[in-house]
Coordinates of C-alpha atoms in Angstrom, one line a residue:
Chain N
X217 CA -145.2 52.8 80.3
X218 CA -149.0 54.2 81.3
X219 CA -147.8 53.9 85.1
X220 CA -147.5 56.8 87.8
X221 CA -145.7 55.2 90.8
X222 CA -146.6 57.5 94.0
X223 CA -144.3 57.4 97.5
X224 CA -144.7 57.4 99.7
X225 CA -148.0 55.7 100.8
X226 CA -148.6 57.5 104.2
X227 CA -147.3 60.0 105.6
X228 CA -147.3 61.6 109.3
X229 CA -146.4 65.5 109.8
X230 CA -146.5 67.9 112.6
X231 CA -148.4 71.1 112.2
X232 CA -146.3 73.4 110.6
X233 CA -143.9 71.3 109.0
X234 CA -143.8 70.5 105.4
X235 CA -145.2 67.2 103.7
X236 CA -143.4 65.6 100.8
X237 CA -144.8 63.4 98.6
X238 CA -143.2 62.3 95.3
X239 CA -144.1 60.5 91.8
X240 CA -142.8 59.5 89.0
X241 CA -143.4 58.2 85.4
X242 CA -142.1 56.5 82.9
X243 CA -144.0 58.0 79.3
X244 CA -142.5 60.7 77.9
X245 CA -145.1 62.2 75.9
X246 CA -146.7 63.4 79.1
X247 CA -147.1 67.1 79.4
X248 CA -149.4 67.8 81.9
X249 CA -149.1 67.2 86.0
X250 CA -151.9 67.9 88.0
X251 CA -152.0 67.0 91.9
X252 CA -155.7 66.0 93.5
X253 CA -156.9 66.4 97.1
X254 CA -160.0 64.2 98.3
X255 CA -161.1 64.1 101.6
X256 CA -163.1 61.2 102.3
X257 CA -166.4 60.4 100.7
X258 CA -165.9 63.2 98.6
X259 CA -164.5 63.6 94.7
X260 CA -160.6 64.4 93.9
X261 CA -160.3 68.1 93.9
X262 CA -157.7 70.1 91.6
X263 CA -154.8 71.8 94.1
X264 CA -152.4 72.6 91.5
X265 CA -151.1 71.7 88.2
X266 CA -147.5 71.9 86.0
X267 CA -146.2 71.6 83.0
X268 CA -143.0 70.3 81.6
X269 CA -141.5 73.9 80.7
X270 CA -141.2 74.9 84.3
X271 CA -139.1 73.2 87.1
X272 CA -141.2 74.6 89.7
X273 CA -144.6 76.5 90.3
X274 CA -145.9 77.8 93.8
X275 CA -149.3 78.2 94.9
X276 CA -149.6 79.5 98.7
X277 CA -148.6 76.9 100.6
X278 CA -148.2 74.4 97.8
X279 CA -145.2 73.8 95.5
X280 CA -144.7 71.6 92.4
X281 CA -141.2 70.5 91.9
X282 CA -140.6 69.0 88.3
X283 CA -137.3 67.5 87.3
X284 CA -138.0 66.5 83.4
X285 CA -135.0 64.6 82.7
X286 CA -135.2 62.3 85.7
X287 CA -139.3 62.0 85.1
X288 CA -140.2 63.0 88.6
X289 CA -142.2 65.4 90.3
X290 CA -143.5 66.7 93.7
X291 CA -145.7 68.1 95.7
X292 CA -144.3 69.9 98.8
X293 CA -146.8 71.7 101.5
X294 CA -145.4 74.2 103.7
X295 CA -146.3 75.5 106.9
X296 CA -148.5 71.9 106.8
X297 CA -151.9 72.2 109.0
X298 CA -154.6 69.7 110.3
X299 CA -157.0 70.7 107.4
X300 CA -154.3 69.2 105.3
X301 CA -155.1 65.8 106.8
X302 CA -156.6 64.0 103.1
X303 CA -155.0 61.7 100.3
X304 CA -153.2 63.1 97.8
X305 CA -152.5 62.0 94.3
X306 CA -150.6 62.8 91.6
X307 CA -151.9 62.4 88.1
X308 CA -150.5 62.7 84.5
X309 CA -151.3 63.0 81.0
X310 CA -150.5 64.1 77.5
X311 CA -149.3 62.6 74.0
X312 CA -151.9 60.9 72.3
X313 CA -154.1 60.1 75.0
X314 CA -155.8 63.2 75.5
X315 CA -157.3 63.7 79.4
X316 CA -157.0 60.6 80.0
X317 CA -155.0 61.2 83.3
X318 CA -153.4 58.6 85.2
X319 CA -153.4 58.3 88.5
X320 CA -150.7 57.3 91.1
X321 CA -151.4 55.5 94.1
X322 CA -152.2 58.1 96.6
X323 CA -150.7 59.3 99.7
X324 CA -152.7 59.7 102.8
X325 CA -151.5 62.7 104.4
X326 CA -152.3 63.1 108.5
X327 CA -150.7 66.4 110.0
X328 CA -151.0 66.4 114.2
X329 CA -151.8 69.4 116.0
Chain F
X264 CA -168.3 78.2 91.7
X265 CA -169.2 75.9 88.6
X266 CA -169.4 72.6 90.0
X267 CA -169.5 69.3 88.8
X268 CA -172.4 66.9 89.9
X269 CA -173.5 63.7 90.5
X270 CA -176.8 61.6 90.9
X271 CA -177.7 59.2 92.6
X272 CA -175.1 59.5 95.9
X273 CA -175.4 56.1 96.6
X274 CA -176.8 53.1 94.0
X275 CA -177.2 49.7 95.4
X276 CA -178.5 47.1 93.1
X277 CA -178.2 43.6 92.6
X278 CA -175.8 41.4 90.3
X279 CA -176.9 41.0 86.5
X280 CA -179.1 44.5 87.2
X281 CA -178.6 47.5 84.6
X282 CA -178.0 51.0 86.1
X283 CA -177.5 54.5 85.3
X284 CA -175.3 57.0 86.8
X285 CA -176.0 60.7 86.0
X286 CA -173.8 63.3 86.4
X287 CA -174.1 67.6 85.2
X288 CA -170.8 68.8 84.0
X289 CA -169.6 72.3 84.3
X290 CA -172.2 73.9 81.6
X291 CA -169.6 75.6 79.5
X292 CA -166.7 72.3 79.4
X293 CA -166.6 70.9 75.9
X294 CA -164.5 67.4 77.2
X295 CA -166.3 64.7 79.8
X296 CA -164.8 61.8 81.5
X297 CA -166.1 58.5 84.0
X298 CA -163.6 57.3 86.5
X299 CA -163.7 54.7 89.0
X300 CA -162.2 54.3 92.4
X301 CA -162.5 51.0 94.1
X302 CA -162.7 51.8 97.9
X303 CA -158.8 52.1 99.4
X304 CA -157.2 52.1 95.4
X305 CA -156.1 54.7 93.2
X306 CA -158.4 56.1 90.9
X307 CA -159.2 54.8 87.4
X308 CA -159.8 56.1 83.9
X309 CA -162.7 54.9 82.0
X310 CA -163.7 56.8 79.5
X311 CA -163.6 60.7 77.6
X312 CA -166.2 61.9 75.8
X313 CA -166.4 65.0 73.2
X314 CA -168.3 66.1 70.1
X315 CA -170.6 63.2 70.8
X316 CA -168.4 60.8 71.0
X317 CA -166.0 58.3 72.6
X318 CA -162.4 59.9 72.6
X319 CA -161.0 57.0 74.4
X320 CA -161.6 54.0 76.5
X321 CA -159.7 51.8 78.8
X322 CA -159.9 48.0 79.0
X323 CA -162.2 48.4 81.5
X324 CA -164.8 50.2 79.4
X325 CA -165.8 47.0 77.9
X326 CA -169.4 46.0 76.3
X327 CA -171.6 45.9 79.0
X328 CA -170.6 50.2 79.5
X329 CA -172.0 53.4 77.6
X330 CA -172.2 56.8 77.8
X331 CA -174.6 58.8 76.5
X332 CA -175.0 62.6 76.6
X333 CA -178.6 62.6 75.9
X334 CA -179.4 66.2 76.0
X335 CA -177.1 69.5 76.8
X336 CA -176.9 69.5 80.3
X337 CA -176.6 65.7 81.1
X338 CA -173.3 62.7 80.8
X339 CA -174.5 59.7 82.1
X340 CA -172.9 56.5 82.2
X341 CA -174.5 52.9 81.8
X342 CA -174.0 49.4 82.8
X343 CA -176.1 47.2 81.8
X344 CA -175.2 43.9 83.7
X345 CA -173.6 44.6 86.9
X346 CA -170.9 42.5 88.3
X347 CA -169.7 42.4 92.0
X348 CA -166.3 43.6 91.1
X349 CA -168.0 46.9 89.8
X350 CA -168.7 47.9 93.1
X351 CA -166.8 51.4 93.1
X352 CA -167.2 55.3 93.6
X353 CA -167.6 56.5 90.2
X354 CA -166.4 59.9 89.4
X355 CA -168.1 62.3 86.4
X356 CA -165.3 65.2 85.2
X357 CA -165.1 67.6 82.8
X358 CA -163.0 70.1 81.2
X359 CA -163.2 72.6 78.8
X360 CA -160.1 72.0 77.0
X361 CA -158.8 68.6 75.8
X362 CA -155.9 68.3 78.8
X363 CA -156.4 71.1 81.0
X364 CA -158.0 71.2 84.6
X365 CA -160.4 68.3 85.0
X366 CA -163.1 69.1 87.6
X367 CA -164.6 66.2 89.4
X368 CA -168.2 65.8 90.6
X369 CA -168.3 63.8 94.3
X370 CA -169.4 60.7 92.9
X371 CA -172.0 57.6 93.0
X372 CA -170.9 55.2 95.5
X373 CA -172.2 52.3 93.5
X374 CA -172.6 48.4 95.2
X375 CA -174.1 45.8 93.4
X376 CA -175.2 42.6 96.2

């Protein structure tokens, strides 16, 4: 019920086009969706973040997509460029576990010039 | 920027061996967390910390882990008889609010021989 399953495990873009990389989970009482970046050797870095009473939120080049009844979201990058290149993951939490976020599996993201 | 961070970089140390990993959150954030990564896996919740005290733990967190926030500045994070499967990145975050953005410091690359 804790679990945050993450597709798809790689993923290989062209500059410019757009990388999508989709979760899903299975509790209910979570409320909160943030989506990490870490580049290697370094910590997981906040990109953007949504909550339940939106279906989408946009951020530059970076969109959230969140369906609520089918428990999914996404994380789509436009215009995607070689600084991309990093493993993304998704996280959730909410309900009675407060912070505690859980993580999905990662996706590592490689845009080509 | 605020940033979260993280001492020692790197920790070696051998089986059975106590060590302590240090970390600075953000100086106004009220909420403080451990994670884990081990190297090529997602990343793992241990354990949140506010008001002086555990919030919640995962079965990991088990006996031979503590945190401490031993003066205002400093969350630091102990285990007292390494094992070889703790060989991980640890990650220190912290938020200000319960649930909201969690910032992450780089992390200790810990191995234990």
């Amino acid at each position: 019920q804790q679990q945050v399953k993450q597709s798809p495990q790689s993923l290989i873009v062209q500059k410019g086009g757009i990388s999508i990389i989709n979760c899903a989970y299975e509790n209910t009482a979570f409320d909160y969706f943030p989506w990490y970046q870490q580049f290697p050797g370094k910590g997981p870095a906040l990109l953007i973040a949504i909550r339940p009473d939106v279906s989408e939120k946009k951020e530059g080049r970076f969109t959230i997509s969140f369906n609520k009844s089918a428990k999914q979201f996404s994380l789509h990058i436009m215009d995607s460029q070689p600084g991309d290149s990093a493993t993304y993951f998704c996280a959730a939490t909410g309900g009675t576990s407060y912070g505690k976020l859980t993580f999905g599996q990662g996706t590592i993201l490689t845009v080509h010039p | 920027e605020p940033e979260v961070t993280q001492t020692p970089s790197h920790q070696v140390t051998q089986m059975g061996q106590e060590v302590i990993l240090r970390c600075v959150p953000i100086s106004n954030h009220l909420y403080f967390y451990w994670y884990r990564q081990i190297l090529g896996q997602k990343v793992e919740f241990l354990v949140s910390f506010y008001n002086n005290e555990i919030s919640e733990k995962s079965e990991i967190f088990d006996d031979q882990f503590s945190v401490e926030r031993p003066d205002g500045s400093n969350f630091t994070l102990k285990i007292r008889s390494t094992k070889l499967e703790d060989s991980a990145m640890y990650f220190c975050a912290s938020s200000y609010q319960g649930y909201n953005e969690q910032f992450f410091g780089p992390g200790t690359r810990l191995t234990v021989l």
